[in-house]
PDB file of C-alpha atoms in Angstrom:
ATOM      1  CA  UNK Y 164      31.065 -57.100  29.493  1.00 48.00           C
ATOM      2  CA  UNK Y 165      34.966 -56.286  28.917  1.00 44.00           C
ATOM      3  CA  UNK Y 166      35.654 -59.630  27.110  1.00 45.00           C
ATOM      4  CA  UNK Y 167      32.701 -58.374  24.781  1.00 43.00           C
ATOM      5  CA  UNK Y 168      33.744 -55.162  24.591  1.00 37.00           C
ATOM      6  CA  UNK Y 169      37.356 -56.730  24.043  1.00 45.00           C
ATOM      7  CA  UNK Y 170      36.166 -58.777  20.963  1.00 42.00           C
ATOM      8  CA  UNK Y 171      34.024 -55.996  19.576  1.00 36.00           C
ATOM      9  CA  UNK Y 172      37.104 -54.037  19.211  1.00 42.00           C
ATOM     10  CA  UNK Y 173      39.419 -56.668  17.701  1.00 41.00           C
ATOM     11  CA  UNK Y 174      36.132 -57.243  15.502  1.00 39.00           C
ATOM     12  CA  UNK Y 175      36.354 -53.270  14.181  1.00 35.00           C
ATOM     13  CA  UNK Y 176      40.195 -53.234  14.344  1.00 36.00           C
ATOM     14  CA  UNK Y 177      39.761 -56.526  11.844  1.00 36.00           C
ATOM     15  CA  UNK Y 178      37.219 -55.011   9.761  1.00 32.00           C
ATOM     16  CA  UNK Y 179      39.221 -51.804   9.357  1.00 35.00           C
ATOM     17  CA  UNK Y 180      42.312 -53.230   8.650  1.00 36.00           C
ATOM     18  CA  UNK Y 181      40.337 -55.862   5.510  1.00 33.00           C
ATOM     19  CA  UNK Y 182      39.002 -52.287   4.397  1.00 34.00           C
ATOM     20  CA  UNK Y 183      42.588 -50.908   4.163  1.00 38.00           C
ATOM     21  CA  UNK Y 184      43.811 -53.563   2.155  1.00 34.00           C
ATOM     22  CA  UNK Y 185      40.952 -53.444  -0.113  1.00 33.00           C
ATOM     23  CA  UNK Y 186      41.610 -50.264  -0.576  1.00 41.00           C
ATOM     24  CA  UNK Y 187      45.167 -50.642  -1.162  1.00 40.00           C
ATOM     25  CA  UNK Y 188      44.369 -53.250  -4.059  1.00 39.00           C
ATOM     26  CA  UNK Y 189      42.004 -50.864  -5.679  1.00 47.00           C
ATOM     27  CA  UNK Y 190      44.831 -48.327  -5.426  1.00 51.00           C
ATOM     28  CA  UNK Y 191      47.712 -50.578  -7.072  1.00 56.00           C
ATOM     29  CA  UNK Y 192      45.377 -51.663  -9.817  1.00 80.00           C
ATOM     30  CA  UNK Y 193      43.816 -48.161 -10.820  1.00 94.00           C
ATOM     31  CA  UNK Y 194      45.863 -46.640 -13.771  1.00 97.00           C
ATOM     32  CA  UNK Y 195      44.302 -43.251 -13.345  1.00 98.00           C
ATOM     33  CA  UNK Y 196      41.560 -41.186 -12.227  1.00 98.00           C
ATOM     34  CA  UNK Y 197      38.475 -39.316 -13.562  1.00 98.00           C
ATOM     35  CA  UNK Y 198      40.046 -35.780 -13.436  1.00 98.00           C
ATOM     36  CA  UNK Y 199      36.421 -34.199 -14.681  1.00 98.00           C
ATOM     37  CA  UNK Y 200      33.004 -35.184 -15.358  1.00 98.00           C
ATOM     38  CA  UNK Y 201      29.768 -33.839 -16.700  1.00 98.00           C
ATOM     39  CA  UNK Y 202      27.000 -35.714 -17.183  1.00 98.00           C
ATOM     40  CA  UNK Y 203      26.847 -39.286 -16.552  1.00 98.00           C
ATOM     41  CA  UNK Y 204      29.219 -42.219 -17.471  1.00 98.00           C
ATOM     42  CA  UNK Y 205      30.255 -45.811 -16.188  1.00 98.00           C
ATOM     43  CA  UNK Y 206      33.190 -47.568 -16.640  1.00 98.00           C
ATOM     44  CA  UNK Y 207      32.684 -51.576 -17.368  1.00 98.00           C
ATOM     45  CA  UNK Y 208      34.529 -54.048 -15.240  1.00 95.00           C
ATOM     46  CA  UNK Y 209      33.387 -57.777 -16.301  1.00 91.00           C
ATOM     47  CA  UNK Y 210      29.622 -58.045 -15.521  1.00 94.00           C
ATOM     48  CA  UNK Y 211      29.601 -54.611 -13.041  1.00 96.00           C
ATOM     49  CA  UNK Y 212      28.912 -51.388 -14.082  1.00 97.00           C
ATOM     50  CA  UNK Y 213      30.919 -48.534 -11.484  1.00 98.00           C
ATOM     51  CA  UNK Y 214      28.884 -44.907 -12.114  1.00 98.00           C
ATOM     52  CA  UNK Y 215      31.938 -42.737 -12.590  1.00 98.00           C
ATOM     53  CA  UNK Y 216      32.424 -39.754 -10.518  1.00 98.00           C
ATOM     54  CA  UNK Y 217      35.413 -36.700  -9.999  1.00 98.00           C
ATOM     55  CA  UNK Y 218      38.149 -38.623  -8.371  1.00 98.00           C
ATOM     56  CA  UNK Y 219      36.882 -42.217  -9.767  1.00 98.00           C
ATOM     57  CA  UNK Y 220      39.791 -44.687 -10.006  1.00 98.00           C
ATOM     58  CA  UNK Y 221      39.972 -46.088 -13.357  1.00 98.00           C
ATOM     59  CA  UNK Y 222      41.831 -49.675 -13.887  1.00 97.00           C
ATOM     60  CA  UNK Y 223      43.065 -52.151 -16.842  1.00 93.00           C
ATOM     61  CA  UNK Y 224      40.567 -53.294 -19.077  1.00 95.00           C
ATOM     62  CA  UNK Y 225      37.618 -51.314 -18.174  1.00 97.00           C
ATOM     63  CA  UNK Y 226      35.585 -50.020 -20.282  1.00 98.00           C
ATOM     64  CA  UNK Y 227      34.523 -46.491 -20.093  1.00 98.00           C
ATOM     65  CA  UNK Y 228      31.055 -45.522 -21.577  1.00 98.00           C
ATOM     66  CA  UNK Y 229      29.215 -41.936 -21.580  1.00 98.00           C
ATOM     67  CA  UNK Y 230      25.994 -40.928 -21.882  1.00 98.00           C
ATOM     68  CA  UNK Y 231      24.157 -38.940 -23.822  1.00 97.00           C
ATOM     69  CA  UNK Y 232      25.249 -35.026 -23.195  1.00 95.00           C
ATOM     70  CA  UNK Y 233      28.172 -36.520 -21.205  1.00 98.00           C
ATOM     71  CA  UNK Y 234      31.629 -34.988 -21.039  1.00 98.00           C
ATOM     72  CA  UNK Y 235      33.767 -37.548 -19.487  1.00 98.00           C
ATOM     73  CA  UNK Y 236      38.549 -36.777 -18.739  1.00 98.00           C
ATOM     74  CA  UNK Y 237      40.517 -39.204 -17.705  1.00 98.00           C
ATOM     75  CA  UNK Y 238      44.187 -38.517 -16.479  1.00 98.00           C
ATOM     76  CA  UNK Y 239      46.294 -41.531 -16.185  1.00 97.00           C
ATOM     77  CA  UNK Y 240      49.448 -42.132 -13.972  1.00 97.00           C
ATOM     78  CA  UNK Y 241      52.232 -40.340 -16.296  1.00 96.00           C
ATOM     79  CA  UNK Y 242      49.233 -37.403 -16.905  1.00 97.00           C
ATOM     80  CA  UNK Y 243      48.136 -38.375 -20.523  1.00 97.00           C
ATOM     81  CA  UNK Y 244      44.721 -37.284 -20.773  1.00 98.00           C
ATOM     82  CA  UNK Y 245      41.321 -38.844 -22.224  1.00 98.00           C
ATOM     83  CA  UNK Y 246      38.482 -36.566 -22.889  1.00 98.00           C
ATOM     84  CA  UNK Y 247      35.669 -38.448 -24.551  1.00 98.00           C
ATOM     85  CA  UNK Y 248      32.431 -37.072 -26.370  1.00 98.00           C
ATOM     86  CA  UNK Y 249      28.820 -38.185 -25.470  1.00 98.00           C
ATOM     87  CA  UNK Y 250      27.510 -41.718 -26.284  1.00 98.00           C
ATOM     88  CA  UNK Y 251      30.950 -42.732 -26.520  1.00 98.00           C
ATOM     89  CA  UNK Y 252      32.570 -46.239 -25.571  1.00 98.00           C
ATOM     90  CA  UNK Y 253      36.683 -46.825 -24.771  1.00 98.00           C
ATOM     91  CA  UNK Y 254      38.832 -49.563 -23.480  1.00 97.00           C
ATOM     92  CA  UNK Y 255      41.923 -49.144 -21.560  1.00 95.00           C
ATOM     93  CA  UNK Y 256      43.071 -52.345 -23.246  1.00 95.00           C
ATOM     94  CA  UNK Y 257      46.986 -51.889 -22.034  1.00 94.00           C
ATOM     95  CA  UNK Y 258      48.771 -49.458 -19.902  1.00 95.00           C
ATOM     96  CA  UNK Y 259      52.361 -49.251 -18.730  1.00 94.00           C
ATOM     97  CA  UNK Y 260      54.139 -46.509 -16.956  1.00 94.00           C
ATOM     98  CA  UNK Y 261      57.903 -47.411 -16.114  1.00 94.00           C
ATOM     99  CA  UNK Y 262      59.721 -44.256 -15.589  1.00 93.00           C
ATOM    100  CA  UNK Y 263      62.598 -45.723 -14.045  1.00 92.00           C
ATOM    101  CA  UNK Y 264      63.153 -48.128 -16.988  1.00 92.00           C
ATOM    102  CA  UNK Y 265      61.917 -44.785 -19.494  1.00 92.00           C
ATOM    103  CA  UNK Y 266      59.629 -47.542 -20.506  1.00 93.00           C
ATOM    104  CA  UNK Y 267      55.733 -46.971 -21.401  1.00 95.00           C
ATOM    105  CA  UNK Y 268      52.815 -48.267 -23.195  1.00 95.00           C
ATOM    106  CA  UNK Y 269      49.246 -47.332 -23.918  1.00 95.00           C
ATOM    107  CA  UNK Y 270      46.942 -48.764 -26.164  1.00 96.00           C
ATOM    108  CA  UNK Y 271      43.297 -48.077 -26.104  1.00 97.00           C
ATOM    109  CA  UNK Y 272      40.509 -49.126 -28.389  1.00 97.00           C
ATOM    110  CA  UNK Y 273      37.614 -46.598 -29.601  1.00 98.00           C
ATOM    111  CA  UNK Y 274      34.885 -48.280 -29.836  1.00 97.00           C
ATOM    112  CA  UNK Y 275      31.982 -45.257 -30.744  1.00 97.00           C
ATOM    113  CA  UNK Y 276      32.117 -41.686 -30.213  1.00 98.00           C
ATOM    114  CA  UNK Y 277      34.695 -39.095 -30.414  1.00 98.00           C
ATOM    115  CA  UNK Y 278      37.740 -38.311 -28.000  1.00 98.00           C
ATOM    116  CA  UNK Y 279      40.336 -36.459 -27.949  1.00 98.00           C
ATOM    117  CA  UNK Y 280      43.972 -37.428 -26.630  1.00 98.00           C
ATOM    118  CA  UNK Y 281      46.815 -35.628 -25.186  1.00 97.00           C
ATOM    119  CA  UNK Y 282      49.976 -37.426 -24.689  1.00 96.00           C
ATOM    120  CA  UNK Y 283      51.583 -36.995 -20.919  1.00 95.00           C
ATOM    121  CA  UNK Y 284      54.874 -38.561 -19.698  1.00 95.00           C
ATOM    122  CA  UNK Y 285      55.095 -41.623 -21.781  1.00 94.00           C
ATOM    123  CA  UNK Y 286      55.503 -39.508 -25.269  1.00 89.00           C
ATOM    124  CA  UNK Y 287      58.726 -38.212 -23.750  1.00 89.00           C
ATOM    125  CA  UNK Y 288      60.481 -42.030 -22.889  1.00 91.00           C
ATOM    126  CA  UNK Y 289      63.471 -43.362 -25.011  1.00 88.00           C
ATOM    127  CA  UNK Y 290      61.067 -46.482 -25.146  1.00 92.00           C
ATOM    128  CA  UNK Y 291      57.528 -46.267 -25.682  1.00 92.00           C
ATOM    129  CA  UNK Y 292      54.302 -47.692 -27.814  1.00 94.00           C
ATOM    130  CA  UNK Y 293      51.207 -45.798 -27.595  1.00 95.00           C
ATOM    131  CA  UNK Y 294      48.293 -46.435 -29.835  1.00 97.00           C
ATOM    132  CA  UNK Y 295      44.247 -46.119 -30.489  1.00 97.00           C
ATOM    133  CA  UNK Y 296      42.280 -48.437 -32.371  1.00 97.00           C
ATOM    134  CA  UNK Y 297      39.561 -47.368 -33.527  1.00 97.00           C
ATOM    135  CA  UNK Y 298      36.581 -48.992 -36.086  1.00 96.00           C
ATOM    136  CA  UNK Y 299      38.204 -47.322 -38.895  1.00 97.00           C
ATOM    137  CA  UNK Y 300      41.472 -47.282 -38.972  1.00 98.00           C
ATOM    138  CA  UNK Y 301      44.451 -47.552 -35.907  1.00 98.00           C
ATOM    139  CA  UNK Y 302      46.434 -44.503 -34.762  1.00 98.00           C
ATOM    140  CA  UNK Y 303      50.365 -45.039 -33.995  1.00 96.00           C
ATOM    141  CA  UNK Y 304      50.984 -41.922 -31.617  1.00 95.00           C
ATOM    142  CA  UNK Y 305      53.953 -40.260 -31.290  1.00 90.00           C
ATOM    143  CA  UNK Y 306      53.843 -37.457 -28.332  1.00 85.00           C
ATOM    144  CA  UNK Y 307      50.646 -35.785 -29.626  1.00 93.00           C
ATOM    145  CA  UNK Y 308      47.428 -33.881 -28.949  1.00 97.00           C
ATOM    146  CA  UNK Y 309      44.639 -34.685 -31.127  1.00 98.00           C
ATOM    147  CA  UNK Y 310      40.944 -35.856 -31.837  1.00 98.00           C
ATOM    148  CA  UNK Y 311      39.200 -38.739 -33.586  1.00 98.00           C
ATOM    149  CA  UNK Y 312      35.689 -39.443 -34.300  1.00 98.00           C
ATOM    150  CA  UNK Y 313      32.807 -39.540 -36.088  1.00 98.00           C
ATOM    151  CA  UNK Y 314      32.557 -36.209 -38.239  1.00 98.00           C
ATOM    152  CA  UNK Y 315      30.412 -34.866 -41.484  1.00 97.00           C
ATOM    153  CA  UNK Y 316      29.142 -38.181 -41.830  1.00 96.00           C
ATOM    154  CA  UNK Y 317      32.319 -39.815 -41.576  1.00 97.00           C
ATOM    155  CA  UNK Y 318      35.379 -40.715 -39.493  1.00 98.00           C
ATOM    156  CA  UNK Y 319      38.437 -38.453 -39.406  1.00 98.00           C
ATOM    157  CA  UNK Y 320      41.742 -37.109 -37.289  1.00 98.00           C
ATOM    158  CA  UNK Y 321      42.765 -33.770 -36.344  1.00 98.00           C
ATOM    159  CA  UNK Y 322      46.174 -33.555 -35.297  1.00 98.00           C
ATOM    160  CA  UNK Y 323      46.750 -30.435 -32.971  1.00 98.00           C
ATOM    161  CA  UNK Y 324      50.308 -31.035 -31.966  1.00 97.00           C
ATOM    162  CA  UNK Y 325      52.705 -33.823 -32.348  1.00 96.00           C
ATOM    163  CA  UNK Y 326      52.497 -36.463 -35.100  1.00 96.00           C
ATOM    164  CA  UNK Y 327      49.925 -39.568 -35.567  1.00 97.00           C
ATOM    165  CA  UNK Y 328      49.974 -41.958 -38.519  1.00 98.00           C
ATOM    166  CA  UNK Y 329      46.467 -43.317 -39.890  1.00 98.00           C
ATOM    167  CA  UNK Y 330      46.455 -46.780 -41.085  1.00 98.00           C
ATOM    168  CA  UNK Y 331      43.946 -48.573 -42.591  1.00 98.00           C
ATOM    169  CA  UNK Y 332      43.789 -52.081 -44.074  1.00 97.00           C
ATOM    170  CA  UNK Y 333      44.517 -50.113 -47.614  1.00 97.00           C
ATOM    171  CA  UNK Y 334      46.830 -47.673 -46.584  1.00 97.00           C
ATOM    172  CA  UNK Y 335      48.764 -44.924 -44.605  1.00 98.00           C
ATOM    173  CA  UNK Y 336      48.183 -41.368 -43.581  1.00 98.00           C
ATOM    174  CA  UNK Y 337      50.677 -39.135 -41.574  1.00 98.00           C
ATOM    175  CA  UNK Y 338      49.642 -35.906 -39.737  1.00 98.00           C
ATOM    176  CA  UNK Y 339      52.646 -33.761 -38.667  1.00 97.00           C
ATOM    177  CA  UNK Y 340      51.332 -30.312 -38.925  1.00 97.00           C
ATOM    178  CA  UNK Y 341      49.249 -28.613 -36.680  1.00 97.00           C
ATOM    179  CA  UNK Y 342      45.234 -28.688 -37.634  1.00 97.00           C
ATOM    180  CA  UNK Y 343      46.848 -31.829 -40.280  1.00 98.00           C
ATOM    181  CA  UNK Y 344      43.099 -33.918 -40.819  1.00 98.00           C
ATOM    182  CA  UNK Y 345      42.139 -36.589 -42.763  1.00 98.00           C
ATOM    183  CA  UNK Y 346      38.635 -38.847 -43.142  1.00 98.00           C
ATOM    184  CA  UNK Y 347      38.311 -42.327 -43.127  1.00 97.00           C
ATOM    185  CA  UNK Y 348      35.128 -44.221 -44.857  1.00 96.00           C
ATOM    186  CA  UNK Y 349      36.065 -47.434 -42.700  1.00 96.00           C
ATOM    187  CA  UNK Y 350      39.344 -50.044 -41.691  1.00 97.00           C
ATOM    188  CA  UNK Y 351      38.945 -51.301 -45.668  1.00 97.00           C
ATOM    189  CA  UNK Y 352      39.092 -48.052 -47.068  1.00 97.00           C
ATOM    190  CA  UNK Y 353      42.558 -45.999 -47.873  1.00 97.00           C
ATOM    191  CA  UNK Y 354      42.831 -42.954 -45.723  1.00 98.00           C
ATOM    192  CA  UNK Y 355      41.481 -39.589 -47.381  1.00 97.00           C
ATOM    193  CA  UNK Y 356      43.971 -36.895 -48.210  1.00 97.00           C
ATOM    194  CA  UNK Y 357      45.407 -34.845 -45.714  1.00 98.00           C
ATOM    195  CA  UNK Y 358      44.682 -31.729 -45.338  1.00 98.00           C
ATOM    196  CA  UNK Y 359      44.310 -28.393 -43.151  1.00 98.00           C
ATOM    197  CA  UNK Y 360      40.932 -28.640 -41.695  1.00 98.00           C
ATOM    198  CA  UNK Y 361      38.869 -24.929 -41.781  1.00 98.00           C
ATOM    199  CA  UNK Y 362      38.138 -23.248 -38.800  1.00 97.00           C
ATOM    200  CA  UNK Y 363      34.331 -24.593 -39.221  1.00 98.00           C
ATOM    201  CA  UNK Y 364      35.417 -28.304 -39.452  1.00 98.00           C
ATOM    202  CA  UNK Y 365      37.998 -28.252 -36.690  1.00 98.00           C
ATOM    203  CA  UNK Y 366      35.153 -26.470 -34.365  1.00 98.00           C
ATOM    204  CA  UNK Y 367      32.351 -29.022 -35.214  1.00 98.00           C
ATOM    205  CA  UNK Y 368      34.970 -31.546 -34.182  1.00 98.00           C
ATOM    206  CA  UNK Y 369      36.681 -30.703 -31.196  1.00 98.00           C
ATOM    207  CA  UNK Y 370      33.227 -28.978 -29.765  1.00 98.00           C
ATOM    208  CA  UNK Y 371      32.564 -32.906 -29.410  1.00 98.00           C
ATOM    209  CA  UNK Y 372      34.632 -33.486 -26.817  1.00 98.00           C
ATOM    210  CA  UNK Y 373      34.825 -30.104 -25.126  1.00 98.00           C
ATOM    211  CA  UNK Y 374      33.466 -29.198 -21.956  1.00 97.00           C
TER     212      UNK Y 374
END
């Protein structure tokens, strides 16, 4: 009975110690967290689909997707924040976070939907790259705060602080002005005119991602 009871226990102590390290992995590879969520969402990792929670780890390359009435933040490791819009889809394509080199990189593709992006850590490093693509047009960030999505029956920007330059396969568009916005038609269209966006406009948008 004691050499069973022996082998049981170096059994558990096993099995606890393969759950640490799995645990551990999941920990080194997640480059943030689901900070707050309403409604349901699921982030995409090869063929498996994780239902996303408060306190979900979120890792390279998945794919985040919300449903419909959803309100889904992200916070990742140097506190950038994602907030995305219902029915909306989002990769984490790259993510780097080097403070001891001042060194970062973030590039994420928008896929559908709105969301709205707030710059943490990484806008403040000496050297940095941090980007959205989106279907209409990719967004070179520069330590900013500000929305994209579908709006009015088009695409558009609304820069709240910082500055982000629009480019499209016909052209450029720089916001650096608070409530700066511009539409896109699509990635082969020139950027609209910037302009200040009217209380209204800037509402309808940003009540998109809000929760």
């Amino acid at each position: 009975m004691r050499s069973s009871l022996n082998c049981l226990g170096a059994a558990l102590v096993a099995t606890m110690a393969w759950l640490g390290a799995v645990s551990a992995a999941d920990a080194a590879d997640a480059v943030g967290k689901v900070s707050r969520i309403r409604g349901e969402a699921v982030a995409v990792r090869g063929d498996t689909r994780v239902a996303l929670s408060e306190g979900s780890p979120i890792e390279h390359l998945d794919r985040l997707e919300t449903g419909s009435d959803t309100r889904l933040e992200i916070t990742l490791l140097d506190d950038t924040k994602l907030t995305l819009g219902e029915r909306a889809k989002v990769t984490v394509d790259t993510f780097v976070y080097d403070p001891g080199a001042s060194k970062g990189e973030a590039v994420l593709q928008l896929v559908k939907g709105a969301m709205r992006f707030t710059t943490g850590k990484i806008g403040d490093m000496s050297n940095k790259n941090v980007s959205v693509r989106t279907t209409f047009a990719t967004l070179a960030v520069r330590g900013t705060d500000f929305w994209a999505g579908p709006i009015d029956g088009t695409n558009g920007v609304l820069l709240l602080t910082g500055k982000v330059e629009v480019e499209t396969k016909r052209g450029k568009a720089l916001l650096d002005s608070p409530r700066n916005g511009v539409t896109v038609g699509s990635i082969n269209r020139k950027p609209g005119k910037v302009r200040i966006w009217s209380d209204p406009k800037a509402t309808r948008a940003l009540d998109q991602t809000a929760f």
